[in-house]
Amino acid sequence: MAYRGTKYNPNRTNRLSDRDMLMDLLATGKYMSHLYDHAVLESTGGNIRDTFETLQQSEHETAQMLFSFMQQQGWYTTGANRQNFGRRLQRGQRLSGGRPAQSTQADSRYAVTSGSRDFGKYMSGRGQQPSEAPRYAGQGRSGRPYSNRQQERNL
Amino acid sequence: MPYNNNPTRKEQSYLEDALQMENLCLAKCSVYADQCQDQALKSLLFEVAKTKRHHANRLKQLLGQQSNGQASQQYH
């Protein structure tokens, strides 16, 4: 944003999507959880150790909250629905969240459950109408389908 | 909060690290809550920010510098 010398505009395409924000918070939470784990192991005990343990516990709960929110939106695919995920990729559909689905020719079958690999493709293909509205996320909390709203936003 | 044992040097440095990270996370949550498009997500982020603030306060207490405005500056 700033490097282009333009004013902040919430509709710009290069701001973080809701999904990216959650991904970032999850990553930060992971880092902090590791930090607390080490802190507990290195503490002499007493009050400080107890506090670190409490904060660690709280960190786990926060991560769980963020994760389940993402899963509700269909932004975090786990192995449980991998088959479905793969089939959708072959039909050329997009996952919700405004990101393109990963390539079916990923170099590894592992560690590709989330995030986008074909960022360049995404950039060049922006503006194209996806063939079909992604129905992956199903209904959002408010009862409206999230996928449609996301799509409008990202075109 | 009563604490009778002073932190060791190691504990002290973990406390400082943790406080820094909690503050970073708090800042991120507030910014994201501001920018996000989904109302449910917004309230979730506010909730997380609140717990982060609790964490930061607790760590500050353990560092023994609550209500000491000028000393707490360095951890922000």
PDB file of N, CA, C and O in Angstrom, chain B:
ATOM      1  N   MET B   1      -1.250  -8.975  43.112  1.00  0.00           N
ATOM      2  CA  MET B   1      -0.911 -10.401  42.999  1.00  0.00           C
ATOM      3  C   MET B   1       0.330 -10.696  43.849  1.00  0.00           C
ATOM      4  O   MET B   1       1.390 -10.114  43.642  1.00  0.00           O
ATOM      5  N   PRO B   2       0.175 -11.568  44.803  1.00  0.00           N
ATOM      6  CA  PRO B   2       1.307 -11.823  45.698  1.00  0.00           C
ATOM      7  C   PRO B   2       2.314 -12.757  45.058  1.00  0.00           C
ATOM      8  O   PRO B   2       1.953 -13.807  44.538  1.00  0.00           O
ATOM      9  N   TYR B   3       3.534 -12.355  45.043  1.00  0.00           N
ATOM     10  CA  TYR B   3       4.567 -13.292  44.603  1.00  0.00           C
ATOM     11  C   TYR B   3       5.790 -13.089  45.476  1.00  0.00           C
ATOM     12  O   TYR B   3       6.245 -11.980  45.713  1.00  0.00           O
ATOM     13  N   ASN B   4       6.278 -14.181  45.978  1.00  0.00           N
ATOM     14  CA  ASN B   4       7.369 -14.058  46.931  1.00  0.00           C
ATOM     15  C   ASN B   4       8.728 -14.364  46.309  1.00  0.00           C
ATOM     16  O   ASN B   4       9.755 -14.043  46.866  1.00  0.00           O
ATOM     17  N   ASN B   5       8.673 -15.020  45.136  1.00  0.00           N
ATOM     18  CA  ASN B   5       9.964 -15.359  44.541  1.00  0.00           C
ATOM     19  C   ASN B   5      10.278 -14.419  43.392  1.00  0.00           C
ATOM     20  O   ASN B   5       9.476 -14.218  42.487  1.00  0.00           O
ATOM     21  N   ASN B   6      11.438 -13.846  43.431  1.00  0.00           N
ATOM     22  CA  ASN B   6      11.854 -12.985  42.329  1.00  0.00           C
ATOM     23  C   ASN B   6      12.241 -13.853  41.148  1.00  0.00           C
ATOM     24  O   ASN B   6      12.783 -14.941  41.319  1.00  0.00           O
ATOM     25  N   PRO B   7      11.971 -13.364  39.945  1.00  0.00           N
ATOM     26  CA  PRO B   7      12.338 -14.160  38.769  1.00  0.00           C
ATOM     27  C   PRO B   7      13.852 -14.274  38.627  1.00  0.00           C
ATOM     28  O   PRO B   7      14.587 -13.332  38.917  1.00  0.00           O
ATOM     29  N   THR B   8      14.270 -15.444  38.205  1.00  0.00           N
ATOM     30  CA  THR B   8      15.692 -15.605  37.871  1.00  0.00           C
ATOM     31  C   THR B   8      15.964 -14.866  36.567  1.00  0.00           C
ATOM     32  O   THR B   8      15.043 -14.391  35.909  1.00  0.00           O
ATOM     33  N   ARG B   9      17.248 -14.817  36.197  1.00  0.00           N
ATOM     34  CA  ARG B   9      17.565 -14.089  34.965  1.00  0.00           C
ATOM     35  C   ARG B   9      16.884 -14.712  33.748  1.00  0.00           C
ATOM     36  O   ARG B   9      16.377 -14.037  32.862  1.00  0.00           O
ATOM     37  N   LYS B  10      16.882 -16.038  33.739  1.00  0.00           N
ATOM     38  CA  LYS B  10      16.264 -16.750  32.627  1.00  0.00           C
ATOM     39  C   LYS B  10      14.762 -16.479  32.568  1.00  0.00           C
ATOM     40  O   LYS B  10      14.207 -16.181  31.513  1.00  0.00           O
ATOM     41  N   GLU B  11      14.156 -16.603  33.735  1.00  0.00           N
ATOM     42  CA  GLU B  11      12.717 -16.348  33.785  1.00  0.00           C
ATOM     43  C   GLU B  11      12.405 -14.936  33.362  1.00  0.00           C
ATOM     44  O   GLU B  11      11.430 -14.681  32.638  1.00  0.00           O
ATOM     45  N   GLN B  12      13.215 -14.040  33.836  1.00  0.00           N
ATOM     46  CA  GLN B  12      13.039 -12.627  33.481  1.00  0.00           C
ATOM     47  C   GLN B  12      13.038 -12.455  31.960  1.00  0.00           C
ATOM     48  O   GLN B  12      12.172 -11.779  31.403  1.00  0.00           O
ATOM     49  N   SER B  13      13.990 -13.117  31.303  1.00  0.00           N
ATOM     50  CA  SER B  13      14.073 -12.909  29.852  1.00  0.00           C
ATOM     51  C   SER B  13      12.893 -13.577  29.146  1.00  0.00           C
ATOM     52  O   SER B  13      12.387 -13.062  28.154  1.00  0.00           O
ATOM     53  N   TYR B  14      12.418 -14.704  29.674  1.00  0.00           N
ATOM     54  CA  TYR B  14      11.213 -15.309  29.089  1.00  0.00           C
ATOM     55  C   TYR B  14      10.003 -14.410  29.298  1.00  0.00           C
ATOM     56  O   TYR B  14       9.159 -14.261  28.405  1.00  0.00           O
ATOM     57  N   LEU B  15       9.922 -13.821  30.482  1.00  0.00           N
ATOM     58  CA  LEU B  15       8.799 -12.925  30.751  1.00  0.00           C
ATOM     59  C   LEU B  15       8.807 -11.751  29.783  1.00  0.00           C
ATOM     60  O   LEU B  15       7.757 -11.359  29.249  1.00  0.00           O
ATOM     61  N   GLU B  16       9.986 -11.208  29.537  1.00  0.00           N
ATOM     62  CA  GLU B  16      10.072 -10.058  28.624  1.00  0.00           C
ATOM     63  C   GLU B  16       9.702 -10.459  27.201  1.00  0.00           C
ATOM     64  O   GLU B  16       8.933  -9.766  26.534  1.00  0.00           O
ATOM     65  N   ASP B  17      10.234 -11.604  26.771  1.00  0.00           N
ATOM     66  CA  ASP B  17       9.887 -12.106  25.436  1.00  0.00           C
ATOM     67  C   ASP B  17       8.391 -12.297  25.296  1.00  0.00           C
ATOM     68  O   ASP B  17       7.774 -11.882  24.319  1.00  0.00           O
ATOM     69  N   ALA B  18       7.823 -12.958  26.299  1.00  0.00           N
ATOM     70  CA  ALA B  18       6.397 -13.265  26.244  1.00  0.00           C
ATOM     71  C   ALA B  18       5.580 -11.984  26.213  1.00  0.00           C
ATOM     72  O   ALA B  18       4.611 -11.872  25.446  1.00  0.00           O
ATOM     73  N   LEU B  19       5.985 -11.012  27.014  1.00  0.00           N
ATOM     74  CA  LEU B  19       5.252  -9.746  27.046  1.00  0.00           C
ATOM     75  C   LEU B  19       5.306  -9.061  25.690  1.00  0.00           C
ATOM     76  O   LEU B  19       4.294  -8.554  25.202  1.00  0.00           O
ATOM     77  N   GLN B  20       6.473  -9.093  25.082  1.00  0.00           N
ATOM     78  CA  GLN B  20       6.595  -8.493  23.757  1.00  0.00           C
ATOM     79  C   GLN B  20       5.662  -9.165  22.754  1.00  0.00           C
ATOM     80  O   GLN B  20       4.969  -8.503  21.985  1.00  0.00           O
ATOM     81  N   MET B  21       5.649 -10.497  22.792  1.00  0.00           N
ATOM     82  CA  MET B  21       4.803 -11.231  21.843  1.00  0.00           C
ATOM     83  C   MET B  21       3.325 -10.992  22.121  1.00  0.00           C
ATOM     84  O   MET B  21       2.528 -10.870  21.193  1.00  0.00           O
ATOM     85  N   GLU B  22       2.964 -10.950  23.392  1.00  0.00           N
ATOM     86  CA  GLU B  22       1.556 -10.698  23.719  1.00  0.00           C
ATOM     87  C   GLU B  22       1.131  -9.328  23.223  1.00  0.00           C
ATOM     88  O   GLU B  22       0.034  -9.158  22.688  1.00  0.00           O
ATOM     89  N   ASN B  23       2.023  -8.355  23.377  1.00  0.00           N
ATOM     90  CA  ASN B  23       1.689  -7.011  22.904  1.00  0.00           C
ATOM     91  C   ASN B  23       1.572  -6.966  21.392  1.00  0.00           C
ATOM     92  O   ASN B  23       0.671  -6.319  20.850  1.00  0.00           O
ATOM     93  N   LEU B  24       2.470  -7.691  20.724  1.00  0.00           N
ATOM     94  CA  LEU B  24       2.390  -7.753  19.260  1.00  0.00           C
ATOM     95  C   LEU B  24       1.063  -8.367  18.827  1.00  0.00           C
ATOM     96  O   LEU B  24       0.377  -7.861  17.943  1.00  0.00           O
ATOM     97  N   CYS B  25       0.705  -9.455  19.496  1.00  0.00           N
ATOM     98  CA  CYS B  25      -0.520 -10.164  19.143  1.00  0.00           C
ATOM     99  C   CYS B  25      -1.736  -9.279  19.403  1.00  0.00           C
ATOM    100  O   CYS B  25      -2.682  -9.255  18.619  1.00  0.00           O
ATOM    101  N   LEU B  26      -1.679  -8.559  20.512  1.00  0.00           N
ATOM    102  CA  LEU B  26      -2.764  -7.643  20.846  1.00  0.00           C
ATOM    103  C   LEU B  26      -2.918  -6.589  19.759  1.00  0.00           C
ATOM    104  O   LEU B  26      -4.038  -6.309  19.299  1.00  0.00           O
ATOM    105  N   ALA B  27      -1.796  -6.045  19.316  1.00  0.00           N
ATOM    106  CA  ALA B  27      -1.844  -5.021  18.270  1.00  0.00           C
ATOM    107  C   ALA B  27      -2.429  -5.603  16.988  1.00  0.00           C
ATOM    108  O   ALA B  27      -3.276  -4.988  16.338  1.00  0.00           O
ATOM    109  N   LYS B  28      -1.979  -6.810  16.647  1.00  0.00           N
ATOM    110  CA  LYS B  28      -2.480  -7.438  15.432  1.00  0.00           C
ATOM    111  C   LYS B  28      -3.982  -7.665  15.506  1.00  0.00           C
ATOM    112  O   LYS B  28      -4.711  -7.392  14.558  1.00  0.00           O
ATOM    113  N   CYS B  29      -4.429  -8.185  16.644  1.00  0.00           N
ATOM    114  CA  CYS B  29      -5.858  -8.458  16.803  1.00  0.00           C
ATOM    115  C   CYS B  29      -6.666  -7.187  16.609  1.00  0.00           C
ATOM    116  O   CYS B  29      -7.703  -7.194  15.949  1.00  0.00           O
ATOM    117  N   SER B  30      -6.182  -6.082  17.192  1.00  0.00           N
ATOM    118  CA  SER B  30      -6.942  -4.837  17.073  1.00  0.00           C
ATOM    119  C   SER B  30      -6.986  -4.361  15.628  1.00  0.00           C
ATOM    120  O   SER B  30      -8.042  -3.965  15.131  1.00  0.00           O
ATOM    121  N   VAL B  31      -5.837  -4.433  14.955  1.00  0.00           N
ATOM    122  CA  VAL B  31      -5.797  -3.991  13.562  1.00  0.00           C
ATOM    123  C   VAL B  31      -6.707  -4.861  12.697  1.00  0.00           C
ATOM    124  O   VAL B  31      -7.500  -4.366  11.891  1.00  0.00           O
ATOM    125  N   TYR B  32      -6.615  -6.169  12.898  1.00  0.00           N
ATOM    126  CA  TYR B  32      -7.410  -7.084  12.084  1.00  0.00           C
ATOM    127  C   TYR B  32      -8.899  -6.926  12.366  1.00  0.00           C
ATOM    128  O   TYR B  32      -9.723  -6.978  11.454  1.00  0.00           O
ATOM    129  N   ALA B  33      -9.226  -6.713  13.644  1.00  0.00           N
ATOM    130  CA  ALA B  33     -10.635  -6.513  13.981  1.00  0.00           C
ATOM    131  C   ALA B  33     -11.162  -5.273  13.274  1.00  0.00           C
ATOM    132  O   ALA B  33     -12.323  -5.215  12.860  1.00  0.00           O
ATOM    133  N   ASP B  34     -10.289  -4.293  13.114  1.00  0.00           N
ATOM    134  CA  ASP B  34     -10.653  -3.074  12.415  1.00  0.00           C
ATOM    135  C   ASP B  34     -10.896  -3.332  10.936  1.00  0.00           C
ATOM    136  O   ASP B  34     -11.793  -2.757  10.334  1.00  0.00           O
ATOM    137  N   GLN B  35     -10.065  -4.181  10.346  1.00  0.00           N
ATOM    138  CA  GLN B  35     -10.063  -4.331   8.893  1.00  0.00           C
ATOM    139  C   GLN B  35     -10.968  -5.435   8.373  1.00  0.00           C
ATOM    140  O   GLN B  35     -11.294  -5.438   7.194  1.00  0.00           O
ATOM    141  N   CYS B  36     -11.330  -6.371   9.226  1.00  0.00           N
ATOM    142  CA  CYS B  36     -12.006  -7.562   8.689  1.00  0.00           C
ATOM    143  C   CYS B  36     -13.439  -7.239   8.284  1.00  0.00           C
ATOM    144  O   CYS B  36     -14.041  -6.267   8.747  1.00  0.00           O
ATOM    145  N   GLN B  37     -13.956  -8.048   7.386  1.00  0.00           N
ATOM    146  CA  GLN B  37     -15.248  -7.766   6.767  1.00  0.00           C
ATOM    147  C   GLN B  37     -16.388  -8.506   7.450  1.00  0.00           C
ATOM    148  O   GLN B  37     -17.539  -8.171   7.268  1.00  0.00           O
ATOM    149  N   ASP B  38     -16.049  -9.528   8.202  1.00  0.00           N
ATOM    150  CA  ASP B  38     -17.060 -10.395   8.773  1.00  0.00           C
ATOM    151  C   ASP B  38     -17.337  -9.989  10.224  1.00  0.00           C
ATOM    152  O   ASP B  38     -16.418  -9.849  11.023  1.00  0.00           O
ATOM    153  N   GLN B  39     -18.596  -9.795  10.538  1.00  0.00           N
ATOM    154  CA  GLN B  39     -18.942  -9.330  11.892  1.00  0.00           C
ATOM    155  C   GLN B  39     -18.615 -10.375  12.950  1.00  0.00           C
ATOM    156  O   GLN B  39     -18.131 -10.049  14.034  1.00  0.00           O
ATOM    157  N   ALA B  40     -18.872 -11.637  12.625  1.00  0.00           N
ATOM    158  CA  ALA B  40     -18.576 -12.714  13.587  1.00  0.00           C
ATOM    159  C   ALA B  40     -17.082 -12.758  13.869  1.00  0.00           C
ATOM    160  O   ALA B  40     -16.659 -12.922  15.018  1.00  0.00           O
ATOM    161  N   LEU B  41     -16.302 -12.583  12.813  1.00  0.00           N
ATOM    162  CA  LEU B  41     -14.846 -12.596  12.972  1.00  0.00           C
ATOM    163  C   LEU B  41     -14.394 -11.410  13.801  1.00  0.00           C
ATOM    164  O   LEU B  41     -13.518 -11.515  14.656  1.00  0.00           O
ATOM    165  N   LYS B  42     -15.052 -10.277  13.582  1.00  0.00           N
ATOM    166  CA  LYS B  42     -14.698  -9.074  14.314  1.00  0.00           C
ATOM    167  C   LYS B  42     -14.855  -9.303  15.816  1.00  0.00           C
ATOM    168  O   LYS B  42     -13.967  -8.991  16.600  1.00  0.00           O
ATOM    169  N   SER B  43     -15.983  -9.884  16.211  1.00  0.00           N
ATOM    170  CA  SER B  43     -16.187 -10.075  17.655  1.00  0.00           C
ATOM    171  C   SER B  43     -15.242 -11.134  18.200  1.00  0.00           C
ATOM    172  O   SER B  43     -14.773 -11.041  19.340  1.00  0.00           O
ATOM    173  N   LEU B  44     -14.941 -12.143  17.375  1.00  0.00           N
ATOM    174  CA  LEU B  44     -13.959 -13.151  17.801  1.00  0.00           C
ATOM    175  C   LEU B  44     -12.608 -12.496  18.068  1.00  0.00           C
ATOM    176  O   LEU B  44     -11.952 -12.775  19.078  1.00  0.00           O
ATOM    177  N   LEU B  45     -12.215 -11.602  17.179  1.00  0.00           N
ATOM    178  CA  LEU B  45     -10.913 -10.941  17.323  1.00  0.00           C
ATOM    179  C   LEU B  45     -10.891 -10.032  18.546  1.00  0.00           C
ATOM    180  O   LEU B  45      -9.880  -9.937  19.242  1.00  0.00           O
ATOM    181  N   PHE B  46     -12.007  -9.379  18.819  1.00  0.00           N
ATOM    182  CA  PHE B  46     -12.073  -8.556  20.028  1.00  0.00           C
ATOM    183  C   PHE B  46     -11.897  -9.426  21.265  1.00  0.00           C
ATOM    184  O   PHE B  46     -11.216  -9.062  22.222  1.00  0.00           O
ATOM    185  N   GLU B  47     -12.546 -10.588  21.194  1.00  0.00           N
ATOM    186  CA  GLU B  47     -12.437 -11.537  22.315  1.00  0.00           C
ATOM    187  C   GLU B  47     -10.981 -11.944  22.541  1.00  0.00           C
ATOM    188  O   GLU B  47     -10.477 -11.933  23.671  1.00  0.00           O
ATOM    189  N   VAL B  48     -10.314 -12.284  21.444  1.00  0.00           N
ATOM    190  CA  VAL B  48      -8.906 -12.685  21.546  1.00  0.00           C
ATOM    191  C   VAL B  48      -8.063 -11.527  22.081  1.00  0.00           C
ATOM    192  O   VAL B  48      -7.201 -11.709  22.946  1.00  0.00           O
ATOM    193  N   ALA B  49      -8.343 -10.324  21.582  1.00  0.00           N
ATOM    194  CA  ALA B  49      -7.583  -9.155  22.028  1.00  0.00           C
ATOM    195  C   ALA B  49      -7.728  -8.966  23.532  1.00  0.00           C
ATOM    196  O   ALA B  49      -6.774  -8.593  24.224  1.00  0.00           O
ATOM    197  N   LYS B  50      -8.931  -9.254  24.036  1.00  0.00           N
ATOM    198  CA  LYS B  50      -9.166  -9.096  25.471  1.00  0.00           C
ATOM    199  C   LYS B  50      -8.304 -10.067  26.274  1.00  0.00           C
ATOM    200  O   LYS B  50      -7.666  -9.678  27.257  1.00  0.00           O
ATOM    201  N   THR B  51      -8.255 -11.324  25.839  1.00  0.00           N
ATOM    202  CA  THR B  51      -7.412 -12.284  26.572  1.00  0.00           C
ATOM    203  C   THR B  51      -5.949 -11.885  26.478  1.00  0.00           C
ATOM    204  O   THR B  51      -5.199 -12.037  27.444  1.00  0.00           O
ATOM    205  N   LYS B  52      -5.559 -11.344  25.310  1.00  0.00           N
ATOM    206  CA  LYS B  52      -4.163 -10.922  25.150  1.00  0.00           C
ATOM    207  C   LYS B  52      -3.831  -9.815  26.138  1.00  0.00           C
ATOM    208  O   LYS B  52      -2.735  -9.766  26.698  1.00  0.00           O
ATOM    209  N   ARG B  53      -4.783  -8.915  26.341  1.00  0.00           N
ATOM    210  CA  ARG B  53      -4.542  -7.818  27.269  1.00  0.00           C
ATOM    211  C   ARG B  53      -4.370  -8.352  28.687  1.00  0.00           C
ATOM    212  O   ARG B  53      -3.499  -7.913  29.435  1.00  0.00           O
ATOM    213  N   HIS B  54      -5.212  -9.354  29.026  1.00  0.00           N
ATOM    214  CA  HIS B  54      -5.058  -9.981  30.344  1.00  0.00           C
ATOM    215  C   HIS B  54      -3.669 -10.578  30.495  1.00  0.00           C
ATOM    216  O   HIS B  54      -3.012 -10.405  31.517  1.00  0.00           O
ATOM    217  N   HIS B  55      -3.248 -11.297  29.465  1.00  0.00           N
ATOM    218  CA  HIS B  55      -1.930 -11.930  29.509  1.00  0.00           C
ATOM    219  C   HIS B  55      -0.842 -10.886  29.738  1.00  0.00           C
ATOM    220  O   HIS B  55       0.027 -11.047  30.590  1.00  0.00           O
ATOM    221  N   ALA B  56      -0.919  -9.819  28.949  1.00  0.00           N
ATOM    222  CA  ALA B  56       0.119  -8.787  29.026  1.00  0.00           C
ATOM    223  C   ALA B  56       0.163  -8.186  30.431  1.00  0.00           C
ATOM    224  O   ALA B  56       1.236  -7.996  31.002  1.00  0.00           O
ATOM    225  N   ASN B  57      -1.027  -7.936  30.997  1.00  0.00           N
ATOM    226  CA  ASN B  57      -1.054  -7.358  32.339  1.00  0.00           C
ATOM    227  C   ASN B  57      -0.432  -8.298  33.356  1.00  0.00           C
ATOM    228  O   ASN B  57       0.295  -7.879  34.253  1.00  0.00           O
ATOM    229  N   ARG B  58      -0.754  -9.566  33.192  1.00  0.00           N
ATOM    230  CA  ARG B  58      -0.236 -10.537  34.139  1.00  0.00           C
ATOM    231  C   ARG B  58       1.298 -10.622  34.060  1.00  0.00           C
ATOM    232  O   ARG B  58       1.988 -10.693  35.077  1.00  0.00           O
ATOM    233  N   LEU B  59       1.794 -10.613  32.839  1.00  0.00           N
ATOM    234  CA  LEU B  59       3.248 -10.668  32.664  1.00  0.00           C
ATOM    235  C   LEU B  59       3.908  -9.416  33.228  1.00  0.00           C
ATOM    236  O   LEU B  59       4.962  -9.481  33.863  1.00  0.00           O
ATOM    237  N   LYS B  60       3.252  -8.280  33.010  1.00  0.00           N
ATOM    238  CA  LYS B  60       3.792  -7.029  33.543  1.00  0.00           C
ATOM    239  C   LYS B  60       3.857  -7.091  35.055  1.00  0.00           C
ATOM    240  O   LYS B  60       4.837  -6.639  35.659  1.00  0.00           O
ATOM    241  N   GLN B  61       2.821  -7.651  35.654  1.00  0.00           N
ATOM    242  CA  GLN B  61       2.813  -7.779  37.114  1.00  0.00           C
ATOM    243  C   GLN B  61       3.996  -8.604  37.585  1.00  0.00           C
ATOM    244  O   GLN B  61       4.674  -8.259  38.547  1.00  0.00           O
ATOM    245  N   LEU B  62       4.229  -9.721  36.883  1.00  0.00           N
ATOM    246  CA  LEU B  62       5.334 -10.586  37.286  1.00  0.00           C
ATOM    247  C   LEU B  62       6.679  -9.891  37.110  1.00  0.00           C
ATOM    248  O   LEU B  62       7.619 -10.149  37.843  1.00  0.00           O
ATOM    249  N   LEU B  63       6.756  -9.008  36.150  1.00  0.00           N
ATOM    250  CA  LEU B  63       7.991  -8.257  35.966  1.00  0.00           C
ATOM    251  C   LEU B  63       8.107  -7.141  37.001  1.00  0.00           C
ATOM    252  O   LEU B  63       9.096  -6.410  37.025  1.00  0.00           O
ATOM    253  N   GLY B  64       7.076  -7.031  37.823  1.00  0.00           N
ATOM    254  CA  GLY B  64       7.137  -6.086  38.924  1.00  0.00           C
ATOM    255  C   GLY B  64       7.173  -4.647  38.507  1.00  0.00           C
ATOM    256  O   GLY B  64       7.882  -3.841  39.090  1.00  0.00           O
ATOM    257  N   GLN B  65       6.408  -4.340  37.499  1.00  0.00           N
ATOM    258  CA  GLN B  65       6.446  -2.946  37.073  1.00  0.00           C
ATOM    259  C   GLN B  65       5.049  -2.450  36.720  1.00  0.00           C
ATOM    260  O   GLN B  65       4.884  -1.656  35.809  1.00  0.00           O
ATOM    261  N   GLN B  66       4.056  -2.982  37.413  1.00  0.00           N
ATOM    262  CA  GLN B  66       2.711  -2.457  37.160  1.00  0.00           C
ATOM    263  C   GLN B  66       2.624  -1.046  37.735  1.00  0.00           C
ATOM    264  O   GLN B  66       3.315  -0.719  38.684  1.00  0.00           O
ATOM    265  N   SER B  67       1.809  -0.255  37.115  1.00  0.00           N
ATOM    266  CA  SER B  67       1.581   1.145  37.517  1.00  0.00           C
ATOM    267  C   SER B  67       2.881   1.943  37.570  1.00  0.00           C
ATOM    268  O   SER B  67       2.993   2.912  38.292  1.00  0.00           O
ATOM    269  N   ASN B  68       3.850   1.488  36.804  1.00  0.00           N
ATOM    270  CA  ASN B  68       5.080   2.268  36.715  1.00  0.00           C
ATOM    271  C   ASN B  68       5.253   2.670  35.256  1.00  0.00           C
ATOM    272  O   ASN B  68       5.930   2.017  34.490  1.00  0.00           O
ATOM    273  N   GLY B  69       4.557   3.711  34.908  1.00  0.00           N
ATOM    274  CA  GLY B  69       4.376   4.080  33.504  1.00  0.00           C
ATOM    275  C   GLY B  69       5.659   4.135  32.710  1.00  0.00           C
ATOM    276  O   GLY B  69       5.772   3.521  31.654  1.00  0.00           O
ATOM    277  N   GLN B  70       6.667   4.816  33.241  1.00  0.00           N
ATOM    278  CA  GLN B  70       7.844   5.072  32.427  1.00  0.00           C
ATOM    279  C   GLN B  70       8.678   3.796  32.233  1.00  0.00           C
ATOM    280  O   GLN B  70       9.253   3.583  31.176  1.00  0.00           O
ATOM    281  N   ALA B  71       8.681   2.909  33.236  1.00  0.00           N
ATOM    282  CA  ALA B  71       9.448   1.679  33.099  1.00  0.00           C
ATOM    283  C   ALA B  71       8.763   0.713  32.135  1.00  0.00           C
ATOM    284  O   ALA B  71       9.426  -0.037  31.433  1.00  0.00           O
ATOM    285  N   SER B  72       7.424   0.726  32.107  1.00  0.00           N
ATOM    286  CA  SER B  72       6.724  -0.234  31.249  1.00  0.00           C
ATOM    287  C   SER B  72       6.813   0.167  29.785  1.00  0.00           C
ATOM    288  O   SER B  72       6.500  -0.624  28.908  1.00  0.00           O
ATOM    289  N   GLN B  73       7.236   1.391  29.533  1.00  0.00           N
ATOM    290  CA  GLN B  73       7.343   1.857  28.153  1.00  0.00           C
ATOM    291  C   GLN B  73       8.215   0.950  27.301  1.00  0.00           C
ATOM    292  O   GLN B  73       7.922   0.678  26.161  1.00  0.00           O
ATOM    293  N   GLN B  74       9.305   0.468  27.894  1.00  0.00           N
ATOM    294  CA  GLN B  74      10.275  -0.237  27.089  1.00  0.00           C
ATOM    295  C   GLN B  74       9.766  -1.566  26.554  1.00  0.00           C
ATOM    296  O   GLN B  74      10.370  -2.149  25.674  1.00  0.00           O
ATOM    297  N   TYR B  75       8.665  -2.068  27.078  1.00  0.00           N
ATOM    298  CA  TYR B  75       8.132  -3.338  26.591  1.00  0.00           C
ATOM    299  C   TYR B  75       7.055  -3.142  25.548  1.00  0.00           C
ATOM    300  O   TYR B  75       6.429  -4.083  25.124  1.00  0.00           O
ATOM    301  N   HIS B  76       6.783  -1.929  25.182  1.00  0.00           N
ATOM    302  CA  HIS B  76       5.745  -1.715  24.180  1.00  0.00           C
ATOM    303  C   HIS B  76       6.353  -1.551  22.798  1.00  0.00           C
ATOM    304  O   HIS B  76       7.515  -1.267  22.668  1.00  0.00           O
TER     305      HIS B  76
END
